[in-house]
Coordinates of N, CA and C and ligand atoms in Angstrom, one line a residue:
M1 N 23.2 9.3 6.8 CA 22.6 8.0 6.6 C 21.9 7.6 8.0
S2 N 20.7 7.0 7.9 CA 20.1 6.7 9.2 C 19.5 5.2 9.1
Q3 N 19.2 4.7 10.3 CA 18.6 3.3 10.4 C 17.5 3.1 9.3
A4 N 17.6 2.1 8.5 CA 16.6 1.8 7.5 C 15.3 1.5 8.1
K5 N 14.2 1.9 7.4 CA 12.9 1.7 7.8 C 12.0 1.1 6.7
F6 N 11.0 0.5 7.1 CA 10.0 -0.1 6.1 C 8.8 0.8 6.1
I7 N 8.6 1.4 4.9 CA 7.5 2.4 4.8 C 6.5 1.9 3.7
T8 N 5.2 1.8 4.0 CA 4.2 1.4 3.0 C 3.3 2.6 2.7
F9 N 2.9 2.5 1.4 CA 2.0 3.6 0.9 C 0.7 2.9 0.5
E10 N -0.4 3.5 1.0 CA -1.7 2.9 0.8 C -2.7 4.0 0.3
G11 N -3.8 3.5 -0.2 CA -4.8 4.4 -0.7 C -5.6 3.8 -1.8
I12 N -6.7 4.3 -2.2 CA -7.5 3.7 -3.3 C -6.7 3.9 -4.6
D13 N -7.2 3.2 -5.6 CA -6.6 3.3 -7.0 C -6.6 4.8 -7.4
G14 N -5.4 5.2 -7.9 CA -5.3 6.6 -8.4 C -5.2 7.6 -7.3
S15 N -4.8 7.2 -6.1 CA -4.7 8.2 -5.0 C -3.3 8.9 -5.1
G16 N -2.4 8.4 -5.9 CA -1.1 9.1 -6.1 C 0.1 8.4 -5.5
K17 N -0.1 7.1 -5.1 CA 1.0 6.4 -4.5 C 2.3 6.3 -5.3
S18 N 2.1 5.9 -6.6 CA 3.4 5.8 -7.4 C 4.1 7.1 -7.5
T19 N 3.4 8.2 -7.6 CA 4.0 9.5 -7.8 C 4.7 9.9 -6.5
V20 N 4.0 9.7 -5.3 CA 4.6 10.1 -4.0 C 5.8 9.2 -3.7
I21 N 5.8 7.9 -4.1 CA 6.9 7.0 -3.8 C 8.1 7.5 -4.5
Q22 N 8.0 7.9 -5.7 CA 9.2 8.4 -6.5 C 9.8 9.6 -5.8
E23 N 8.9 10.5 -5.4 CA 9.4 11.7 -4.7 C 10.1 11.4 -3.3
T24 N 9.5 10.5 -2.6 CA 10.0 10.1 -1.3 C 11.4 9.4 -1.5
K25 N 11.5 8.7 -2.5 CA 12.8 8.0 -2.8 C 13.9 9.1 -3.0
K26 N 13.6 10.1 -3.8 CA 14.5 11.2 -4.0 C 14.9 11.9 -2.7
F27 N 13.9 12.2 -1.9 CA 14.1 12.9 -0.6 C 15.0 12.1 0.3
L28 N 14.8 10.8 0.4 CA 15.6 9.9 1.3 C 17.0 9.8 0.8
E29 N 17.1 9.7 -0.6 CA 18.5 9.5 -1.2 C 19.3 10.8 -1.0
S30 N 18.6 12.0 -1.0 CA 19.3 13.2 -0.9 C 19.9 13.3 0.5
R31 N 19.4 12.5 1.5 CA 19.9 12.5 2.8 C 20.9 11.4 3.0
G32 N 21.3 10.8 1.9 CA 22.4 9.8 2.0 C 21.9 8.4 2.2
N33 N 20.7 8.1 2.1 CA 20.2 6.7 2.4 C 20.1 5.9 1.1
D34 N 20.2 4.5 1.3 CA 19.9 3.6 0.2 C 18.4 3.3 0.3
V35 N 17.8 3.3 -0.9 CA 16.4 3.1 -0.9 C 16.0 2.0 -2.0
M36 N 15.1 1.1 -1.6 CA 14.6 0.1 -2.5 C 13.1 0.3 -2.7
L37 N 12.6 0.3 -3.9 CA 11.2 0.4 -4.1 C 10.6 -1.0 -4.4
S38 N 9.4 -1.2 -4.0 CA 8.7 -2.4 -4.3 C 7.2 -2.2 -4.3
R39 N 6.5 -3.3 -4.6 CA 5.0 -3.2 -4.7 C 4.4 -4.5 -4.4
E40 N 3.1 -4.4 -4.0 CA 2.3 -5.6 -3.7 C 1.0 -5.5 -4.5
P41 N 0.4 -6.6 -4.9 CA 1.1 -7.9 -5.0 C 2.2 -7.8 -6.0
G42 N 3.3 -8.5 -5.6 CA 4.5 -8.5 -6.5 C 5.8 -8.4 -5.8
G43 N 6.8 -7.9 -6.6 CA 8.1 -7.6 -5.9 C 9.1 -8.6 -6.2
T44 N 8.8 -9.9 -6.4 CA 9.7 -10.9 -6.8 C 9.2 -11.7 -8.0
P45 N 10.0 -12.4 -8.7 CA 9.4 -13.1 -9.9 C 8.2 -13.9 -9.6
I46 N 8.2 -14.7 -8.5 CA 7.0 -15.6 -8.3 C 5.8 -14.7 -7.8
A47 N 6.1 -13.7 -7.0 CA 5.0 -12.9 -6.5 C 4.4 -12.1 -7.7
E48 N 5.3 -11.7 -8.7 CA 4.8 -11.0 -9.9 C 3.9 -11.9 -10.7
T49 N 4.2 -13.2 -10.7 CA 3.4 -14.2 -11.5 C 2.1 -14.3 -10.8
I50 N 2.1 -14.3 -9.5 CA 0.8 -14.4 -8.7 C 0.0 -13.1 -9.0
R51 N 0.7 -12.0 -9.1 CA 0.0 -10.7 -9.4 C -0.7 -10.8 -10.8
E52 N 0.0 -11.3 -11.8 CA -0.6 -11.4 -13.1 C -1.9 -12.2 -13.1
V53 N -1.9 -13.3 -12.3 CA -3.1 -14.1 -12.2 C -4.2 -13.3 -11.5
L54 N -3.8 -12.7 -10.4 CA -4.8 -12.0 -9.5 C -5.5 -10.8 -10.3
L55 N -4.7 -10.1 -11.2 CA -5.3 -9.0 -11.8 C -6.0 -9.3 -13.2
S56 N -5.9 -10.6 -13.5 CA -6.4 -11.0 -14.8 C -7.9 -11.3 -14.7
D57 N -8.6 -11.3 -15.9 CA -10.0 -11.6 -15.9 C -10.3 -13.0 -15.5
A58 N -9.3 -13.9 -15.6 CA -9.5 -15.3 -15.3 C -10.1 -15.5 -13.9
L59 N -9.8 -14.6 -13.0 CA -10.3 -14.8 -11.6 C -11.6 -14.0 -11.4
A60 N -12.3 -13.7 -12.4 CA -13.5 -12.8 -12.3 C -14.5 -13.2 -11.2
S61 N -14.7 -14.5 -11.0 CA -15.6 -14.9 -10.0 C -15.0 -15.5 -8.7
V62 N -13.7 -15.2 -8.5 CA -13.0 -15.8 -7.4 C -13.6 -15.2 -6.0
S63 N -13.5 -16.0 -5.0 CA -14.0 -15.5 -3.7 C -13.0 -14.6 -3.1
G64 N -13.4 -13.7 -2.2 CA -12.5 -12.8 -1.5 C -11.5 -13.5 -0.7
E65 N -11.9 -14.6 -0.1 CA -10.9 -15.4 0.7 C -9.8 -15.9 -0.2
T66 N -10.1 -16.4 -1.4 CA -9.0 -16.9 -2.3 C -8.1 -15.7 -2.6
E67 N -8.7 -14.6 -2.9 CA -7.9 -13.4 -3.2 C -6.9 -13.1 -2.1
A68 N -7.4 -13.2 -0.9 CA -6.6 -12.9 0.3 C -5.5 -13.9 0.4
L69 N -5.8 -15.2 0.2 CA -4.8 -16.2 0.3 C -3.7 -16.0 -0.7
M70 N -4.1 -15.6 -1.9 CA -3.1 -15.4 -3.0 C -2.2 -14.2 -2.7
M71 N -2.9 -13.1 -2.1 CA -2.1 -11.9 -1.7 C -1.0 -12.3 -0.7
F72 N -1.4 -13.2 0.3 CA -0.5 -13.6 1.3 C 0.6 -14.5 0.8
A73 N 0.3 -15.4 -0.2 CA 1.3 -16.2 -0.8 C 2.4 -15.3 -1.4
A74 N 1.9 -14.3 -2.2 CA 2.8 -13.4 -2.8 C 3.6 -12.6 -1.7
R75 N 2.9 -12.2 -0.6 CA 3.5 -11.4 0.4 C 4.6 -12.2 1.2
F76 N 4.4 -13.5 1.4 CA 5.4 -14.3 2.1 C 6.7 -14.3 1.3
E77 N 6.6 -14.5 0.0 CA 7.7 -14.5 -0.9 C 8.5 -13.2 -0.9
H78 N 7.6 -12.2 -1.0 CA 8.2 -10.8 -1.1 C 8.9 -10.4 0.2
L79 N 8.3 -10.7 1.3 CA 9.0 -10.3 2.6 C 10.3 -11.1 2.8
K80 N 10.2 -12.4 2.5 CA 11.3 -13.3 2.8 C 12.5 -13.0 1.9
R81 N 12.2 -12.8 0.6 CA 13.3 -12.7 -0.4 C 13.7 -11.3 -0.7
K82 N 12.9 -10.3 -0.4 CA 13.2 -9.0 -0.8 C 13.2 -8.0 0.3
V83 N 12.1 -7.9 1.0 CA 12.0 -6.8 2.0 C 12.9 -7.0 3.2
L84 N 12.9 -8.2 3.8 CA 13.7 -8.3 5.0 C 15.2 -8.3 4.7
P85 N 15.7 -9.0 3.6 CA 17.1 -8.8 3.3 C 17.5 -7.4 3.0
A86 N 16.7 -6.6 2.4 CA 17.0 -5.2 2.1 C 17.2 -4.4 3.4
L87 N 16.2 -4.6 4.4 CA 16.3 -3.9 5.6 C 17.6 -4.3 6.4
E88 N 17.9 -5.6 6.3 CA 19.1 -6.1 7.0 C 20.3 -5.5 6.4
A89 N 20.3 -5.2 5.1 CA 21.5 -4.5 4.5 C 21.4 -3.0 4.7
N90 N 20.5 -2.5 5.5 CA 20.3 -1.1 5.8 C 19.8 -0.3 4.6
S91 N 19.0 -0.9 3.8 CA 18.3 -0.1 2.7 C 16.9 0.1 3.2
W92 N 16.5 1.4 3.0 CA 15.0 1.7 3.3 C 14.2 1.0 2.2
V93 N 13.0 0.5 2.6 CA 12.1 -0.1 1.7 C 10.8 0.7 1.6
L94 N 10.5 1.2 0.4 CA 9.3 1.9 0.1 C 8.4 1.0 -0.7
C95 N 7.2 0.6 -0.1 CA 6.4 -0.4 -0.8 C 5.0 0.2 -1.1
D96 N 4.7 0.0 -2.4 CA 3.3 0.4 -2.9 C 2.4 -0.7 -2.5
R97 N 1.6 -0.5 -1.4 CA 0.7 -1.4 -0.8 C 1.3 -2.5 0.0
F98 N 0.6 -2.9 1.1 CA 1.0 -4.1 1.9 C -0.3 -4.6 2.6
T99 N -0.2 -5.1 3.8 CA -1.4 -5.8 4.4 C -2.6 -4.9 4.6
D100 N -2.4 -3.6 4.8 CA -3.6 -2.7 5.0 C -4.5 -2.8 3.7
S101 N -3.8 -3.1 2.5 CA -4.7 -3.2 1.3 C -5.6 -4.4 1.4
T102 N -5.1 -5.5 2.1 CA -5.9 -6.7 2.2 C -7.1 -6.4 3.1
F103 N -6.8 -5.7 4.2 CA -8.0 -5.3 5.1 C -8.9 -4.4 4.3
A104 N -8.4 -3.4 3.6 CA -9.2 -2.4 3.0 C -10.1 -3.0 1.8
Y105 N -9.4 -3.8 1.0 CA -10.1 -4.3 -0.2 C -10.9 -5.6 0.1
Q106 N -10.2 -6.6 0.7 CA -10.9 -7.9 0.9 C -11.9 -7.9 2.1
V107 N -11.5 -7.2 3.2 CA -12.3 -7.2 4.4 C -13.4 -6.1 4.2
Y108 N -13.0 -4.8 4.1 CA -14.0 -3.8 4.1 C -14.7 -3.7 2.7
G109 N -13.9 -4.0 1.6 CA -14.5 -3.9 0.3 C -15.3 -5.1 -0.1
R110 N -14.8 -6.3 0.1 CA -15.5 -7.5 -0.3 C -16.2 -8.2 0.8
G111 N -16.0 -7.8 2.0 CA -16.8 -8.3 3.2 C -16.3 -9.6 3.7
I112 N -15.1 -10.1 3.5 CA -14.6 -11.3 4.2 C -14.4 -11.1 5.7
E113 N -14.3 -12.1 6.4 CA -14.0 -12.0 7.9 C -12.7 -11.4 8.2
R114 N -12.7 -10.4 9.1 CA -11.5 -9.8 9.5 C -10.5 -10.8 10.1
Y115 N -11.1 -11.7 10.9 CA -10.3 -12.7 11.6 C -9.4 -13.5 10.6
F116 N -10.0 -13.8 9.4 CA -9.3 -14.6 8.4 C -7.9 -13.9 8.0
V117 N -8.0 -12.6 7.8 CA -6.8 -11.8 7.4 C -5.9 -11.6 8.6
E118 N -6.4 -11.4 9.8 CA -5.6 -11.3 11.0 C -4.7 -12.5 11.2
Q119 N -5.4 -13.7 11.0 CA -4.6 -14.9 11.2 C -3.5 -15.1 10.2
L120 N -3.9 -14.8 8.9 CA -2.8 -14.9 7.8 C -1.7 -14.0 8.1
A121 N -2.0 -12.8 8.6 CA -0.9 -11.8 8.9 C 0.0 -12.3 10.0
K122 N -0.6 -12.9 11.0 CA 0.2 -13.5 12.1 C 1.1 -14.6 11.6
L123 N 0.5 -15.5 10.8 CA 1.3 -16.6 10.3 C 2.4 -16.2 9.4
V124 N 2.1 -15.2 8.5 CA 3.1 -14.8 7.5 C 4.2 -14.0 8.1
Y125 N 3.9 -13.1 9.0 CA 5.1 -12.3 9.5 C 5.0 -11.9 10.9
G126 N 4.2 -12.6 11.7 CA 4.1 -12.4 13.1 C 3.9 -10.9 13.4
G127 N 4.7 -10.3 14.2 CA 4.4 -8.9 14.6 C 5.1 -7.9 13.7
H128 N 5.7 -8.4 12.6 CA 6.5 -7.4 11.8 C 5.6 -6.4 11.0
Q129 N 5.5 -5.2 11.5 CA 4.6 -4.2 10.9 C 5.5 -3.2 10.3
P130 N 5.0 -2.5 9.3 CA 5.8 -1.3 8.7 C 6.1 -0.3 9.8
D131 N 7.2 0.4 9.6 CA 7.5 1.5 10.6 C 6.6 2.6 10.4
L132 N 6.2 2.8 9.2 CA 5.3 4.0 8.9 C 4.4 3.6 7.7
T133 N 3.1 3.9 7.8 CA 2.3 3.7 6.6 C 1.7 5.1 6.2
V134 N 1.9 5.5 5.0 CA 1.4 6.7 4.5 C 0.1 6.4 3.8
L135 N -1.0 6.9 4.3 CA -2.3 6.7 3.7 C -2.7 7.9 3.0
L136 N -2.8 7.8 1.6 CA -3.2 8.9 0.8 C -4.7 8.9 0.6
D137 N -5.3 9.8 1.3 CA -6.8 9.8 1.3 C -7.3 10.8 0.3
I138 N -8.2 10.3 -0.6 CA -8.7 11.1 -1.7 C -10.1 10.9 -2.0
D139 N -10.9 11.9 -2.4 CA -12.3 11.7 -2.9 C -12.3 10.8 -4.1
T140 N -13.2 9.9 -4.1 CA -13.3 8.9 -5.3 C -13.5 9.7 -6.6
T141 N -14.2 10.8 -6.5 CA -14.4 11.5 -7.8 C -13.1 12.1 -8.3
V142 N -12.3 12.6 -7.4 CA -11.0 13.2 -7.8 C -10.1 12.1 -8.4
S143 N -10.0 10.9 -7.7 CA -9.1 9.9 -8.2 C -9.6 9.4 -9.5
Y144 N -10.9 9.3 -9.7 CA -11.5 8.8 -10.9 C -11.1 9.8 -12.1
E145 N -11.2 11.1 -11.8 CA -10.8 12.1 -12.8 C -9.3 12.0 -13.2
R146 N -8.5 11.8 -12.2 CA -7.1 11.7 -12.4 C -6.7 10.4 -13.3
L147 N -7.4 9.3 -13.0 CA -7.1 8.1 -13.7 C -7.7 8.2 -15.2
A148 N -8.8 8.9 -15.3 CA -9.4 9.1 -16.6 C -8.5 10.0 -17.5
K149 N -7.9 11.0 -16.8 CA -7.0 11.9 -17.5 C -5.8 11.1 -18.0
K150 N -5.3 10.3 -17.1 CA -4.1 9.5 -17.4 C -4.5 8.4 -18.5
N151 N -5.8 8.2 -18.6 CA -6.4 7.2 -19.5 C -5.8 5.8 -19.2
E152 N -5.8 5.5 -17.9 CA -5.2 4.3 -17.5 C -6.2 3.1 -17.7
A153 N -5.7 2.1 -18.4 CA -6.5 0.8 -18.5 C -6.6 0.2 -17.1
T154 N -7.8 -0.1 -16.7 CA -7.9 -0.6 -15.3 C -7.8 -2.1 -15.4
N155 N -7.4 -2.7 -14.3 CA -7.3 -4.1 -14.2 C -8.5 -4.7 -13.5
R156 N -8.6 -6.0 -13.3 CA -9.8 -6.6 -12.7 C -10.1 -6.0 -11.3
L157 N -9.0 -5.9 -10.5 CA -9.2 -5.5 -9.1 C -9.5 -4.0 -8.9
D158 N -9.1 -3.2 -9.8 CA -9.4 -1.8 -9.6 C -10.5 -1.2 -10.5
S159 N -11.2 -2.1 -11.2 CA -12.2 -1.7 -12.1 C -13.6 -1.7 -11.5
H160 N -13.7 -2.0 -10.1 CA -15.0 -2.0 -9.5 C -15.6 -0.6 -9.5
A161 N -16.9 -0.6 -9.3 CA -17.6 0.6 -9.4 C -17.2 1.6 -8.2
N162 N -17.6 2.8 -8.4 CA -17.3 3.9 -7.4 C -17.7 3.5 -6.0
N163 N -18.8 2.8 -5.9 CA -19.3 2.4 -4.7 C -18.3 1.5 -3.9
F164 N -17.7 0.6 -4.7 CA -16.6 -0.2 -4.1 C -15.5 0.6 -3.6
Q165 N -15.0 1.5 -4.4 CA -13.9 2.4 -4.1 C -14.2 3.2 -2.8
N166 N -15.5 3.6 -2.7 CA -15.9 4.3 -1.5 C -15.8 3.4 -0.2
K167 N -16.2 2.2 -0.4 CA -16.1 1.3 0.8 C -14.7 1.1 1.2
V168 N -13.8 0.9 0.2 CA -12.4 0.7 0.5 C -11.8 1.9 1.2
R169 N -12.2 3.1 0.7 CA -11.7 4.3 1.3 C -12.2 4.4 2.8
Q170 N -13.4 4.1 3.0 CA -13.9 4.2 4.4 C -13.2 3.2 5.3
G171 N -12.9 2.0 4.7 CA -12.1 1.0 5.4 C -10.7 1.5 5.8
Y172 N -10.1 2.2 4.8 CA -8.8 2.7 5.2 C -8.9 3.7 6.3
L173 N -9.9 4.6 6.3 CA -10.1 5.6 7.3 C -10.3 4.9 8.7
S174 N -11.0 3.8 8.7 CA -11.2 3.1 10.0 C -9.8 2.5 10.4
L175 N -9.0 2.0 9.5 CA -7.7 1.4 9.9 C -6.8 2.5 10.5
A176 N -6.9 3.7 9.9 CA -6.1 4.8 10.4 C -6.5 5.1 11.8
K177 N -7.7 5.0 12.1 CA -8.2 5.3 13.5 C -7.7 4.2 14.4
Q178 N -7.7 3.0 13.9 CA -7.2 1.9 14.8 C -5.7 1.9 15.0
H179 N -5.0 2.4 14.1 CA -3.5 2.4 14.3 C -2.9 3.8 14.1
P180 N -3.3 4.7 15.0 CA -2.9 6.1 14.8 C -1.3 6.4 14.9
Q181 N -0.6 5.5 15.6 CA 0.8 5.7 15.7 C 1.5 5.3 14.3
R182 N 1.0 4.3 13.7 CA 1.7 3.8 12.5 C 1.1 4.4 11.2
I183 N -0.2 4.6 11.1 CA -0.8 5.0 9.8 C -1.0 6.5 9.9
K184 N -0.4 7.3 9.0 CA -0.5 8.7 8.9 C -1.3 9.1 7.7
L185 N -2.4 9.8 8.0 CA -3.4 10.2 7.0 C -2.9 11.5 6.3
I186 N -2.8 11.4 5.0 CA -2.4 12.6 4.2 C -3.6 13.0 3.2
N187 N -3.9 14.3 3.1 CA -4.9 14.7 2.2 C -4.4 14.7 0.8
A188 N -4.8 13.7 0.0 CA -4.2 13.5 -1.3 C -5.0 14.3 -2.4
N189 N -6.0 15.0 -2.0 CA -6.8 15.9 -2.9 C -5.9 17.1 -3.3
Q190 N -4.9 17.4 -2.5 CA -4.1 18.6 -2.7 C -3.1 18.4 -3.9
S191 N -2.4 19.5 -4.2 CA -1.4 19.5 -5.3 C -0.3 18.4 -4.9
I192 N 0.4 17.9 -5.9 CA 1.4 16.9 -5.6 C 2.5 17.5 -4.7
E193 N 2.8 18.8 -4.9 CA 3.8 19.5 -4.1 C 3.4 19.5 -2.6
Q194 N 2.2 19.8 -2.4 CA 1.7 19.9 -1.0 C 1.7 18.5 -0.3
V195 N 1.2 17.5 -1.1 CA 1.2 16.2 -0.6 C 2.6 15.7 -0.2
C196 N 3.6 16.0 -1.1 CA 5.0 15.6 -0.8 C 5.5 16.3 0.5
V197 N 5.2 17.6 0.7 CA 5.6 18.3 1.9 C 5.0 17.6 3.1
D198 N 3.7 17.2 3.0 CA 3.1 16.6 4.2 C 3.7 15.2 4.5
V199 N 4.1 14.5 3.4 CA 4.7 13.2 3.6 C 6.1 13.4 4.2
Q200 N 6.8 14.4 3.8 CA 8.2 14.6 4.3 C 8.2 15.0 5.8
K201 N 7.1 15.7 6.2 CA 7.0 16.0 7.6 C 6.9 14.7 8.4
E202 N 6.2 13.7 7.9 CA 6.1 12.4 8.7 C 7.4 11.7 8.6
L203 N 8.1 11.8 7.5 CA 9.4 11.2 7.5 C 10.4 11.8 8.5
L204 N 10.3 13.1 8.6 CA 11.3 13.8 9.5 C 11.0 13.3 11.0
C205 N 9.8 13.0 11.3 CA 9.4 12.4 12.6 C 10.1 11.1 12.8
L206 N 10.1 10.3 11.7 CA 10.7 8.9 11.7 C 12.2 9.0 12.0
F207 N 12.9 10.1 11.4 CA 14.4 10.2 11.6 C 14.7 10.4 13.1
E208 N 13.7 11.0 13.8 CA 14.0 11.3 15.2 C 13.8 10.0 16.0
K209 N 13.2 9.0 15.5 CA 13.0 7.8 16.3 C 14.2 6.9 16.4
Ligands
LIG1 P1 -1.7 5.3 -7.8 O1 -0.2 4.8 -7.9 O2 -2.1 5.5 -6.4 O3 -2.6 4.5 -8.6 P2 -0.6 7.5 -9.4 O4 0.6 8.0 -8.7 O5 -0.4 6.6 -10.6 O6 -1.6 6.8 -8.4 O7 -1.5 8.8 -9.8 C1 -2.6 8.7 -10.7 C2 -2.5 9.9 -11.7 O8 -2.8 11.1 -11.0 C3 -1.2 10.1 -12.4 O9 -1.5 10.5 -13.7 C4 -0.5 11.1 -11.6 O10 0.4 11.9 -12.4 C5 -1.7 12.0 -11.1 N1 -1.4 12.6 -9.8 C6 -0.9 12.0 -8.7 N2 -0.9 12.8 -7.7 C7 -1.5 14.0 -8.1 C8 -1.8 15.2 -7.4 N3 -1.6 15.4 -6.1 N4 -2.5 16.2 -8.2 C9 -2.8 15.9 -9.5 N5 -2.5 14.8 -10.1 C10 -1.9 13.8 -9.5
LIG2 P1 -2.5 -1.8 -9.1 O1 -2.6 -1.6 -10.6 O2 -1.1 -1.9 -8.5 O3 -3.3 -0.6 -8.4 P2 -2.8 0.8 -8.0 O4 -2.0 1.4 -9.1 O5 -4.0 1.5 -7.6 O6 -1.9 0.5 -6.8 O7 -3.4 -3.0 -8.7 C1 -3.3 -3.6 -7.5 C2 -4.8 -3.9 -7.2 O8 -4.8 -5.0 -6.2 C3 -5.5 -2.8 -6.6 O9 -6.8 -2.6 -7.1 C4 -5.7 -3.2 -5.1 C5 -5.7 -4.7 -5.2 N1 -5.2 -5.3 -3.9 C6 -6.1 -6.0 -3.1 O10 -7.2 -6.1 -3.5 N2 -5.6 -6.6 -2.0 C7 -4.3 -6.6 -1.6 O11 -3.9 -7.1 -0.5 C8 -3.4 -5.8 -2.4 C9 -1.9 -5.7 -2.0 C10 -3.8 -5.2 -3.6

């Protein structure tokens, strides 16, 4: 058993986050750790309610700033009631998306001011950053094919055109360049087995810290 860490998983829709998170949970548990899974937007009853509104067609013409504010309302609840208490109880937290998603989707994707999100992040959790962020980088054509194969009904936020997904992807790559210590880039075009091996290498580095 080792000191619990907060790990976030990022990437465009269909990059494999849910799949990799399940495998990462198994890997960490096999080493005797407690692991809690969560996701954003969501993770607590109130945050899940905000998620439903955010992903529904009701917000079709909402501004990017409103989207960001709602993401952070859900995030505040999620951090305070779920993530921080779990870490305090020495449970690892694996979270499907976190603030990098707001930079990638609302700032790089929808074009809102970066400063707006930076200020919200400071207010909501000060300097509390994930210990590690796994960025699953994938070609938009590959992710599209995988989602089509899975025949997944898309929600309002991930049904944007390929052009939007490309902007978000490029945004993620810029974020990885800005935070090379925290954000680790994984080639998610590979087989699921190889992706998991690459993620486990990054986790082993975390155990040494
Ligand atoms: P996300 O949570 O990022 O939206 P998922 O984990 O749901 O992505 O993956 C989307 C689809 O692609 C699922 O059907 C999943 O089984 C499949 N998939 C995930 N990773 C891979 C991979 N490396 N190779 C092939 N298919 C994959
Ligand atoms: P979800 O179905 O969870 O997507 P995925 O399976 O790809 O993770 O839907 C979450 C959507 O919300 C996704 O399109 C990304 C978007 N999102 C933002 O736009 N900003 C954010 O801050 C977060 C956390 C998510």
